[in-house]
Short mmCIF file of C-alpha atoms in Angstrom, two decimals:
data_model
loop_
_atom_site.label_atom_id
_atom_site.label_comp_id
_atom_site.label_asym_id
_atom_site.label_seq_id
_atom_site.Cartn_x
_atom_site.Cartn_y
_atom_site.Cartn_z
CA UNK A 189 2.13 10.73 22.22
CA UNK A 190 1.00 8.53 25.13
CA UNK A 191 3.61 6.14 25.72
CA UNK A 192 2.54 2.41 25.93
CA UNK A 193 2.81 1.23 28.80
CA UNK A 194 5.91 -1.29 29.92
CA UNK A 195 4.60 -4.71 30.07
CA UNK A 196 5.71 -8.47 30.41
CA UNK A 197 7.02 -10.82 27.34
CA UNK A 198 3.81 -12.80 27.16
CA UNK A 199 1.42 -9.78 27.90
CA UNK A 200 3.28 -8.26 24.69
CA UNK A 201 2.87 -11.71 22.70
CA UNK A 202 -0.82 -12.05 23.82
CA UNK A 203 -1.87 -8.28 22.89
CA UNK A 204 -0.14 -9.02 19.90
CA UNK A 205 -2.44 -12.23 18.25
CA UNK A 206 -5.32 -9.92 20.07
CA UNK A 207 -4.52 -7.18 17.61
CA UNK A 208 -4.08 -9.54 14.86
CA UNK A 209 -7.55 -11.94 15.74
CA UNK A 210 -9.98 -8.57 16.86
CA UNK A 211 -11.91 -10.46 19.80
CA UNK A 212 -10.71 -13.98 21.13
CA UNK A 213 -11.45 -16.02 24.18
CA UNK A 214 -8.45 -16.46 26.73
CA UNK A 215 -8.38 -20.38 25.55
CA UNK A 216 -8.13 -19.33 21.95
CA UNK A 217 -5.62 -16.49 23.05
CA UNK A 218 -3.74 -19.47 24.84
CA UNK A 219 -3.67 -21.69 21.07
CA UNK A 220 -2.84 -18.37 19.04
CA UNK A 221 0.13 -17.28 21.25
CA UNK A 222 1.42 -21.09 22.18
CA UNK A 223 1.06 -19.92 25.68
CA UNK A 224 -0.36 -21.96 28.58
CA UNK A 225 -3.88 -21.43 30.47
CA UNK A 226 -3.05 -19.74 33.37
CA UNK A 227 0.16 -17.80 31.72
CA UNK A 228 -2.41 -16.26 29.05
CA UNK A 229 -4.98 -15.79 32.20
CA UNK A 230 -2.10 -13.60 34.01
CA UNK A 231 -1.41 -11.62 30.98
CA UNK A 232 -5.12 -10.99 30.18
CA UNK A 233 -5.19 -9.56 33.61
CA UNK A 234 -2.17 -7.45 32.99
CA UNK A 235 -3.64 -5.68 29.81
CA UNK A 236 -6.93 -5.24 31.44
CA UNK A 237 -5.01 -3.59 34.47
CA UNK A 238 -3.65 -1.14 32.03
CA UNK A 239 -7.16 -0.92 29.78
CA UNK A 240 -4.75 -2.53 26.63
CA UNK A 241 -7.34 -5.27 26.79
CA UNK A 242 -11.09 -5.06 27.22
CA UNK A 243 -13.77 -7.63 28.36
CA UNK A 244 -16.41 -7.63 25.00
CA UNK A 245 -19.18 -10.14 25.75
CA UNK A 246 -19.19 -13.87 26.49
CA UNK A 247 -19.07 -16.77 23.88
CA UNK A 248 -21.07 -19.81 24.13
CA UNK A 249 -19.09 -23.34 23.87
CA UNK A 250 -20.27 -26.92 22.17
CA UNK A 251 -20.66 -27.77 26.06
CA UNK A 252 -22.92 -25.23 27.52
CA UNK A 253 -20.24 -23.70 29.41
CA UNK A 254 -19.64 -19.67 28.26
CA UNK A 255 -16.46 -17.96 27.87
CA UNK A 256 -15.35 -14.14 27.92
CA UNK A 257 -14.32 -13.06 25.00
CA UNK A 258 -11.89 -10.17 24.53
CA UNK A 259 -11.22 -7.04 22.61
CA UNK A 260 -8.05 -4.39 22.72
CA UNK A 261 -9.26 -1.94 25.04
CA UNK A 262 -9.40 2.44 24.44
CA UNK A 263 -5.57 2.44 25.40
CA UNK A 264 -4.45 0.10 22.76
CA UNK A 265 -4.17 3.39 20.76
CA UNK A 266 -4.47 4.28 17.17
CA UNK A 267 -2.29 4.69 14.07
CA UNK A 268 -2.58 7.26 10.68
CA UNK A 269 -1.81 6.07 6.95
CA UNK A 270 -1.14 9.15 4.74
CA UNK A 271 -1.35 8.56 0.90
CA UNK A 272 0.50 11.78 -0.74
CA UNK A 273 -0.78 10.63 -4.21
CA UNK A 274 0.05 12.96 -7.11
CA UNK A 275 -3.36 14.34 -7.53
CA UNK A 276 -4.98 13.63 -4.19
CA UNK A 277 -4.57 13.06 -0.73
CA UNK A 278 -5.74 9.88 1.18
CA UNK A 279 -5.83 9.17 5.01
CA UNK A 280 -6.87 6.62 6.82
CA UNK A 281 -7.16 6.15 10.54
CA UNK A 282 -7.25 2.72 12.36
CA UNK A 283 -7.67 0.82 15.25
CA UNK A 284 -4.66 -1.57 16.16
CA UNK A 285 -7.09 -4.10 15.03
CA UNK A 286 -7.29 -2.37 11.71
CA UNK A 287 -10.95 -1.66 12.48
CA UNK A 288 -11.16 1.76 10.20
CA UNK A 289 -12.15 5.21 12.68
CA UNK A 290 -11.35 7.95 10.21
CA UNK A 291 -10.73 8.74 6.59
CA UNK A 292 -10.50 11.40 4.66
CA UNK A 293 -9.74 12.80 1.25
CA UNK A 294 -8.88 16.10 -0.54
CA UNK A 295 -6.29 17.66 -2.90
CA UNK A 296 -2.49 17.01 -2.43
CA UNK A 297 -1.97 20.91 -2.39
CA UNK A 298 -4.39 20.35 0.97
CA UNK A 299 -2.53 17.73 2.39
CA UNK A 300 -2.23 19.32 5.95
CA UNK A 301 -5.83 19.81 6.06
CA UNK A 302 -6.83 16.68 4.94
CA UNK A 303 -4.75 15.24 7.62
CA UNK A 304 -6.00 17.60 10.22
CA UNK A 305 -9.60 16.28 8.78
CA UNK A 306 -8.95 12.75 9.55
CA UNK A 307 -6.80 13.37 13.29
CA UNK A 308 -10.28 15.18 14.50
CA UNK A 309 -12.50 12.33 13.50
CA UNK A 310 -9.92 9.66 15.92
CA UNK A 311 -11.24 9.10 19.50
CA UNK A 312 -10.11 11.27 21.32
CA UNK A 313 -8.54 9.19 24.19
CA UNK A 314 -7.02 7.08 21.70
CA UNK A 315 -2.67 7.40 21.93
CA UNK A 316 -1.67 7.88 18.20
CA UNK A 317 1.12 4.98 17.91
CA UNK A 318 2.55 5.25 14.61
CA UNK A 319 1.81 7.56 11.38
CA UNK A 320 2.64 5.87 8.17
CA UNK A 321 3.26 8.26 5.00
CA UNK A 322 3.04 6.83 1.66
CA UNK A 323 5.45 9.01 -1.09
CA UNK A 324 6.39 7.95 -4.54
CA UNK A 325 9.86 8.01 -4.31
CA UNK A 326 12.55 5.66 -3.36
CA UNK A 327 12.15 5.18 0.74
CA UNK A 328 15.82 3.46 2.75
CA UNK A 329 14.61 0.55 4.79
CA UNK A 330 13.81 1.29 8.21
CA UNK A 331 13.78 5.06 7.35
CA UNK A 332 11.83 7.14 10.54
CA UNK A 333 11.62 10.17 11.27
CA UNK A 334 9.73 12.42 14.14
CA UNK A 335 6.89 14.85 12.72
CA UNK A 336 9.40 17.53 13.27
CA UNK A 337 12.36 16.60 11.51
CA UNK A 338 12.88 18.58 8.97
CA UNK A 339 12.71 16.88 5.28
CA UNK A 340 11.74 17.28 1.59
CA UNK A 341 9.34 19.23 0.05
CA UNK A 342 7.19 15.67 -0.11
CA UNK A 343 7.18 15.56 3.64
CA UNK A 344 6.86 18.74 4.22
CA UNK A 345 3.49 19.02 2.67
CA UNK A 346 2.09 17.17 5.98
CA UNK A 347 4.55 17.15 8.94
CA UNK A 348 3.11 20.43 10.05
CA UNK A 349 -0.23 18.42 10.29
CA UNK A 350 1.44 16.01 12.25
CA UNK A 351 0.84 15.25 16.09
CA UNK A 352 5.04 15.92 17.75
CA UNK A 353 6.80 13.11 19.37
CA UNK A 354 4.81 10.54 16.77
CA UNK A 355 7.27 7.83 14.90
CA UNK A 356 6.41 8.66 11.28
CA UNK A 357 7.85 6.61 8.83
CA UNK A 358 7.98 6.78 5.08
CA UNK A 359 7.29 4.16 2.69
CA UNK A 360 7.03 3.61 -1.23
CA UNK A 361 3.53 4.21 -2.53
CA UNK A 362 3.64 1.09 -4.85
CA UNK A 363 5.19 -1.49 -2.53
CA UNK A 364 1.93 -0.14 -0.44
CA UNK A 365 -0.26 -1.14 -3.06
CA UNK A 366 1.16 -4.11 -3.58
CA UNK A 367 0.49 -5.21 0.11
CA UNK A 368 -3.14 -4.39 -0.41
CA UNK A 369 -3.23 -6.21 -3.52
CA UNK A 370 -1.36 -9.69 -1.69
CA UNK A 371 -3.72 -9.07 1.70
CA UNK A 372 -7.02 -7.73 -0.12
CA UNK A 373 -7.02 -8.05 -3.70
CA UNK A 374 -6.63 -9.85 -7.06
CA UNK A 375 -3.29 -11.69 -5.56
CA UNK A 376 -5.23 -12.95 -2.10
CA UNK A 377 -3.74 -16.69 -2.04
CA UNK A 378 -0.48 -15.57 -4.14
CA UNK A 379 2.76 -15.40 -2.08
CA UNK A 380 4.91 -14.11 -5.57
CA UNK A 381 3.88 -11.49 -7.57
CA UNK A 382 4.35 -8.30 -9.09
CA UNK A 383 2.44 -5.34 -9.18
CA UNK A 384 2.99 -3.07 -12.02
CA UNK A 385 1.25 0.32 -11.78
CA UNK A 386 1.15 2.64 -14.99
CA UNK A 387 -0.15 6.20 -14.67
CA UNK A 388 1.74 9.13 -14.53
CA UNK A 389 5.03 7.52 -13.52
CA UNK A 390 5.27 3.83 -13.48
CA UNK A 391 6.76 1.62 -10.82
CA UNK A 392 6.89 -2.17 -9.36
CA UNK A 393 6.18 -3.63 -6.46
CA UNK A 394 7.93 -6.72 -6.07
CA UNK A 395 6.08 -9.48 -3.48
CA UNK A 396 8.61 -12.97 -2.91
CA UNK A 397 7.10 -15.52 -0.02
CA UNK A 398 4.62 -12.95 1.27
CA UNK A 399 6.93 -10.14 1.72
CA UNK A 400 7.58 -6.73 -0.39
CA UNK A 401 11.12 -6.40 -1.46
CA UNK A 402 12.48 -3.15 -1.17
CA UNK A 403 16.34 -3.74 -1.98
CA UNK A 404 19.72 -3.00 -0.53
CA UNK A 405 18.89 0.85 -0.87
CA UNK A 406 14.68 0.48 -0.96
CA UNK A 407 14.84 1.24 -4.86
CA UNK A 408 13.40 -2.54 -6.05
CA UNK A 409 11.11 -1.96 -8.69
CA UNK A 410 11.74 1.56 -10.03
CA UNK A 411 10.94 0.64 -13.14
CA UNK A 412 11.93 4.44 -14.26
CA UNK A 413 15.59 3.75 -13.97
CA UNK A 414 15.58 1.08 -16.62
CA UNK A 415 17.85 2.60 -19.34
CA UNK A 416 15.97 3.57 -22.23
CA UNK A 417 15.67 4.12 -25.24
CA UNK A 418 18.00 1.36 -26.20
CA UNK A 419 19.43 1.52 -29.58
CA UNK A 420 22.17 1.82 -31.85
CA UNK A 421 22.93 5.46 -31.89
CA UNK A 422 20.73 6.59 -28.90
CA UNK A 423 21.60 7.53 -25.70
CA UNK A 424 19.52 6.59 -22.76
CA UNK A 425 17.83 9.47 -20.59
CA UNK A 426 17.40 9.58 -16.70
CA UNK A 427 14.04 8.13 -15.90
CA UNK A 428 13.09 8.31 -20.31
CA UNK A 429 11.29 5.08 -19.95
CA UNK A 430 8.34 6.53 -17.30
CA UNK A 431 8.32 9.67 -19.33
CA UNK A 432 7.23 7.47 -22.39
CA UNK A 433 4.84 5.33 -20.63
CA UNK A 434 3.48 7.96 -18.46
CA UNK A 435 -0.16 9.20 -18.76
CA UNK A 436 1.41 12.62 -19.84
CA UNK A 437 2.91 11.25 -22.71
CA UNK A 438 0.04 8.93 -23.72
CA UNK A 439 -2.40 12.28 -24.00
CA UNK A 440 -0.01 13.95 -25.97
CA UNK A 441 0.20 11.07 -28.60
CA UNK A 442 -3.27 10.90 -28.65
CA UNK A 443 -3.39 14.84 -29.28
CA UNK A 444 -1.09 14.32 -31.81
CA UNK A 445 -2.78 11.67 -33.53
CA UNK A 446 -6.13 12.74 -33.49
CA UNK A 447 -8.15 13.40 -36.31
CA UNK A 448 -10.55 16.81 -36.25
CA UNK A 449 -13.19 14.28 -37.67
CA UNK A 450 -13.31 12.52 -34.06
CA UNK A 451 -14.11 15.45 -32.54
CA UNK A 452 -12.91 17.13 -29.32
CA UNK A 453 -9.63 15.12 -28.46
CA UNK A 454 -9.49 13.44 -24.77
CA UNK A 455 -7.91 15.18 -22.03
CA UNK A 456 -7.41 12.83 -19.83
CA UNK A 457 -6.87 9.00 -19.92
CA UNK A 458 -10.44 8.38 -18.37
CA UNK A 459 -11.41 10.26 -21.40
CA UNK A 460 -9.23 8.07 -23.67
CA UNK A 461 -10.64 4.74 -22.42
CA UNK A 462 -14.04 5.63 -22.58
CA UNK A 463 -14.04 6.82 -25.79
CA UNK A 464 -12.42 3.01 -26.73
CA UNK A 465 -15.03 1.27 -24.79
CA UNK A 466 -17.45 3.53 -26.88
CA UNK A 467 -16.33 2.15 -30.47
CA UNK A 468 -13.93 5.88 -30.90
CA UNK A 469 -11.92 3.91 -33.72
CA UNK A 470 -8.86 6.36 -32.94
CA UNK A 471 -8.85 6.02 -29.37
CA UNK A 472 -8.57 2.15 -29.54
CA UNK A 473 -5.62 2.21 -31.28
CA UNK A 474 -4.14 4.35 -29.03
CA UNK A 475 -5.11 2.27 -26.17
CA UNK A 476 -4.10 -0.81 -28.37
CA UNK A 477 -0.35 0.70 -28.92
CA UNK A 478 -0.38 1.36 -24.84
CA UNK A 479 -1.46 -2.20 -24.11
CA UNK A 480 1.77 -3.14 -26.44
CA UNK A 481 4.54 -0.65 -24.65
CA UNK A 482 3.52 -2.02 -21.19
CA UNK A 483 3.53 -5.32 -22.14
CA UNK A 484 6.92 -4.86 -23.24
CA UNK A 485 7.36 -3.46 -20.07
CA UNK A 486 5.86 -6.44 -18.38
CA UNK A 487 7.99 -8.45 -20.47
CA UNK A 488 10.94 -6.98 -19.43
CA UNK A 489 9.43 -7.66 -15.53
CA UNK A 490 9.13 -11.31 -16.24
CA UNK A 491 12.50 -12.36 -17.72
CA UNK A 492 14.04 -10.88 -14.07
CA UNK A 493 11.48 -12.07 -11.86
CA UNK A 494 9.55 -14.51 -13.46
CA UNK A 495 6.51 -13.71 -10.63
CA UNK A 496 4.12 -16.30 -11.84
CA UNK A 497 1.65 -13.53 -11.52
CA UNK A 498 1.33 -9.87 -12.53
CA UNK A 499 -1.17 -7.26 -11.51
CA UNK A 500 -1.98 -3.91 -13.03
CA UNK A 501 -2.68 -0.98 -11.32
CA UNK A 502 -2.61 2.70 -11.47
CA UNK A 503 -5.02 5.54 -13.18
CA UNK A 504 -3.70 3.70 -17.26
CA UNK A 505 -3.16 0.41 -15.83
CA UNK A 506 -5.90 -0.99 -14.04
CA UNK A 507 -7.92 -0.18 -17.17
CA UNK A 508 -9.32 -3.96 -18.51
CA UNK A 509 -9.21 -2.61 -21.86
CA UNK A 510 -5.39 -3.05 -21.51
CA UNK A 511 -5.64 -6.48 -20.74
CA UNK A 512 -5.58 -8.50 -23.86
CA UNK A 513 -3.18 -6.39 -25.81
CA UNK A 514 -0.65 -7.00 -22.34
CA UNK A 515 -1.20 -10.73 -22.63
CA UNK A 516 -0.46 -10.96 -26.13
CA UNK A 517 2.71 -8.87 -26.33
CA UNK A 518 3.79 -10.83 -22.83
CA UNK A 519 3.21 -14.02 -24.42
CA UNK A 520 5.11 -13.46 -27.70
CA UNK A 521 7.86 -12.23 -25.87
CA UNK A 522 7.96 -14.18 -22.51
CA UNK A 523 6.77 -17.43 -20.76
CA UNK A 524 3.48 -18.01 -20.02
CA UNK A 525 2.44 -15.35 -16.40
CA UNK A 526 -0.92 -14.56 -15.46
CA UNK A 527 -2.18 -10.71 -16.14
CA UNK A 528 -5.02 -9.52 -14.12
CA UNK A 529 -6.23 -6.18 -12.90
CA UNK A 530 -6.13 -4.27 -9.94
CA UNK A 531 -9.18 -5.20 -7.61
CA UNK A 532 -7.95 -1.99 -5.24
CA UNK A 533 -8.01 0.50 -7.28
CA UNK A 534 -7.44 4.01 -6.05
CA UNK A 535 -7.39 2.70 -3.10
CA UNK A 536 -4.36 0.58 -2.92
CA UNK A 537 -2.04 2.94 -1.30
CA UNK A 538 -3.98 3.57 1.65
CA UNK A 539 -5.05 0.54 2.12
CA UNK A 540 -1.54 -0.60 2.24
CA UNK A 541 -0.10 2.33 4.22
CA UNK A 542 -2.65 1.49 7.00
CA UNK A 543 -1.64 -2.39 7.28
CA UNK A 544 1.65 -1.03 7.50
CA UNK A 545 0.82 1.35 10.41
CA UNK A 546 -1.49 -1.11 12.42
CA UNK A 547 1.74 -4.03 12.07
CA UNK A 548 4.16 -1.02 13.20
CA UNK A 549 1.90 0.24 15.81
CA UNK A 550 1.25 -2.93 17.12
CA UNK A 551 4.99 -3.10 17.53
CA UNK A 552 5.13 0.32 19.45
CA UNK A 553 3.13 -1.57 22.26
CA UNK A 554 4.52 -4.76 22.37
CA UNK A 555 8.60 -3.78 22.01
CA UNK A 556 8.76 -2.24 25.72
CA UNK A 557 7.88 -5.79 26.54
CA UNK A 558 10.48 -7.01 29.60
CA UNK A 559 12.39 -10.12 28.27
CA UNK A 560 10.96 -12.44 31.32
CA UNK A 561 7.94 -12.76 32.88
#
């Protein structure tokens, strides 16, 4: 890894709204960063000195007068957002301005190669900054690691892929989605929320004033610990509730309950909710008696958080055919909270993975910065 170079406070603060804004003139620079004229002029220079900054073209004022306008320049680097989803793997490779150079996708069992698939399509003169890997367990706060640290089986299944010497760090596949969701989907304009995802596990990510909450030991929102079942004469099992709600256990009540008459039974929940869009009287109950278990589950949600606002997401969840059986159980047991789907789809992970890796790559430049100018 290339390491950024070392530069002055205000050079770091004006790369910084650069990253952030894409292209900018140095007055606009000046208003973004709260910086003076010639201050922002000096550190302009500076970045261009070390090719962090870029001259793009010239912008034409209300007056006549032009201005040069500004890009990050080929030194400003890259950054990698791994998605190790249960099924598939997802990469993404940005810019720092979180213009998208790379992506690509393949089976989780060829995680390395999808990785190695996505590293080849980055300029090649571009310093990788920061890799971001999204896993669906619990991840600490602040928890890095090199590409060659040695780690779980989870990890392992890319960090031979991985360039050495590259900050990796680990982060919760739903509180991902959730930030793509908040930045890019159905909660745009929402600063509290909760995104529920249902598929084969099920999980929440928990948005308060903008920001994901990840908890005293990152494990906010695993909805899999909530104790369950909960009745006289049962004994709650470890993670019982996400093996009821999961989409294993959804296909194998549908095996159960379906009828010879209906024909070939669904093997998968794509199956299942097509065959309810298509009139399958069977497979709407099902569906109907899934919408009721998560809205329990979305009751249970509300009376901690009361988010205002919850979206669903995951391969069961983001189905709309859930929708008005979620509302309805929500409403008979809670206070009134919007429901709405996932506008990100399969897509959420990634999509939040690589916000997360442009902020913390951004970071990687502008943290050298010397504490005066």
């Amino acid at each position: 890894m290339a390491r950024a170079p070392r530069l002055t406070e205000s050079a770091g603060a004006v790369f910084a709204v650069l990253a952030q804004a894409g292209t900018a003139t140095r007055p606009q620079l000046a208003s973004l960063a709260r910086l003076s004229k010639p201050t922002v002029s000096s550190a302009v220079a500076e970045l261009e000195g070390v090719h962090l900054a870029a001259h793009s073209g010239t912008s034409s004022g209300g007056t006549g007068r032009s201005a040069a306008v500004y890009r990050l320049g080929p030194a400003a680097g890259a950054v990698l957002a791994v998605d190790l989803g249960p099924a598939l793997t997802r990469v993404r490779g940005c810019a720092l301005d979180g213009t998208l150079l790379a992506e690509a996708t393949g089976p989780r069992d060829e995680a390395a190669d999808v990785v190695r698939d996505a590293l080849s399509a980055l300029p090649p003169d571009a310093p990788l900054r920061t890799i971001v890997v999204a896993v669906g367990d619990v991840t600490a706060p602040q928890r890095m690691r090199p590409a060659t640290a040695k780690a779980g089986p989870v990890f392992d299944a890319v960090a031979v892929a991985l360039p050495p010497g590259v900050p990796v760090h680990l982060e919760n596949n739903v509180n991902c989605a959730a930030l793509a969701e908040l930045h890019e989907g159905a909660a745009r304009g929402r600063h509290t929320f909760g995104y529920l995802r249902i598929g084969v596990g099920i999980g929440l990510g928990i948005v308060v004033g903008g920001h994901v909450l990840a908890g005293a030991n990152g494990a906010a929102g695993e909805l899999a610990r909530l104790p369950y079942p909960w009745d006289d004469g049962l004994e709650p099992r470890h993670e019982a509730l996400e093996e009821y709600i999961g989409s294993r256990s959804l296909l194998g009540r549908a095996a159960a309950a379906w009828p010879e008459s209906d024909g070939a039974c669904p093997r998968t929940a794509e199956q299942l909710f097509t065959l309810a869009g298509q009139g399958s009287a069977t497979a709407r109950a099902i569906v109907a008696r899934h919408a009721v278990d998560v809205g329990r589950l979305a009751a249970a949600v509300t009376a901690v958080l009361d988010p205002g606002l919850l979206v669903l997401g995951g391969s069961t969840g983001a189905y709309p055919q859930l929708l008005p059986g979620v509302r309805a159980e929500l409403e008979r047991l809670s206070w009134p909270t919007e429901v709405v789907s996932s506008q990100v789809g399969d897509l959420g992970t990634v999509v939040g993975a690589a916000r997360l890796a442009v902020a913390r790559g951004v970071q990687t430049v502008t943290q050298a910065a010397r504490t005066k100018d």
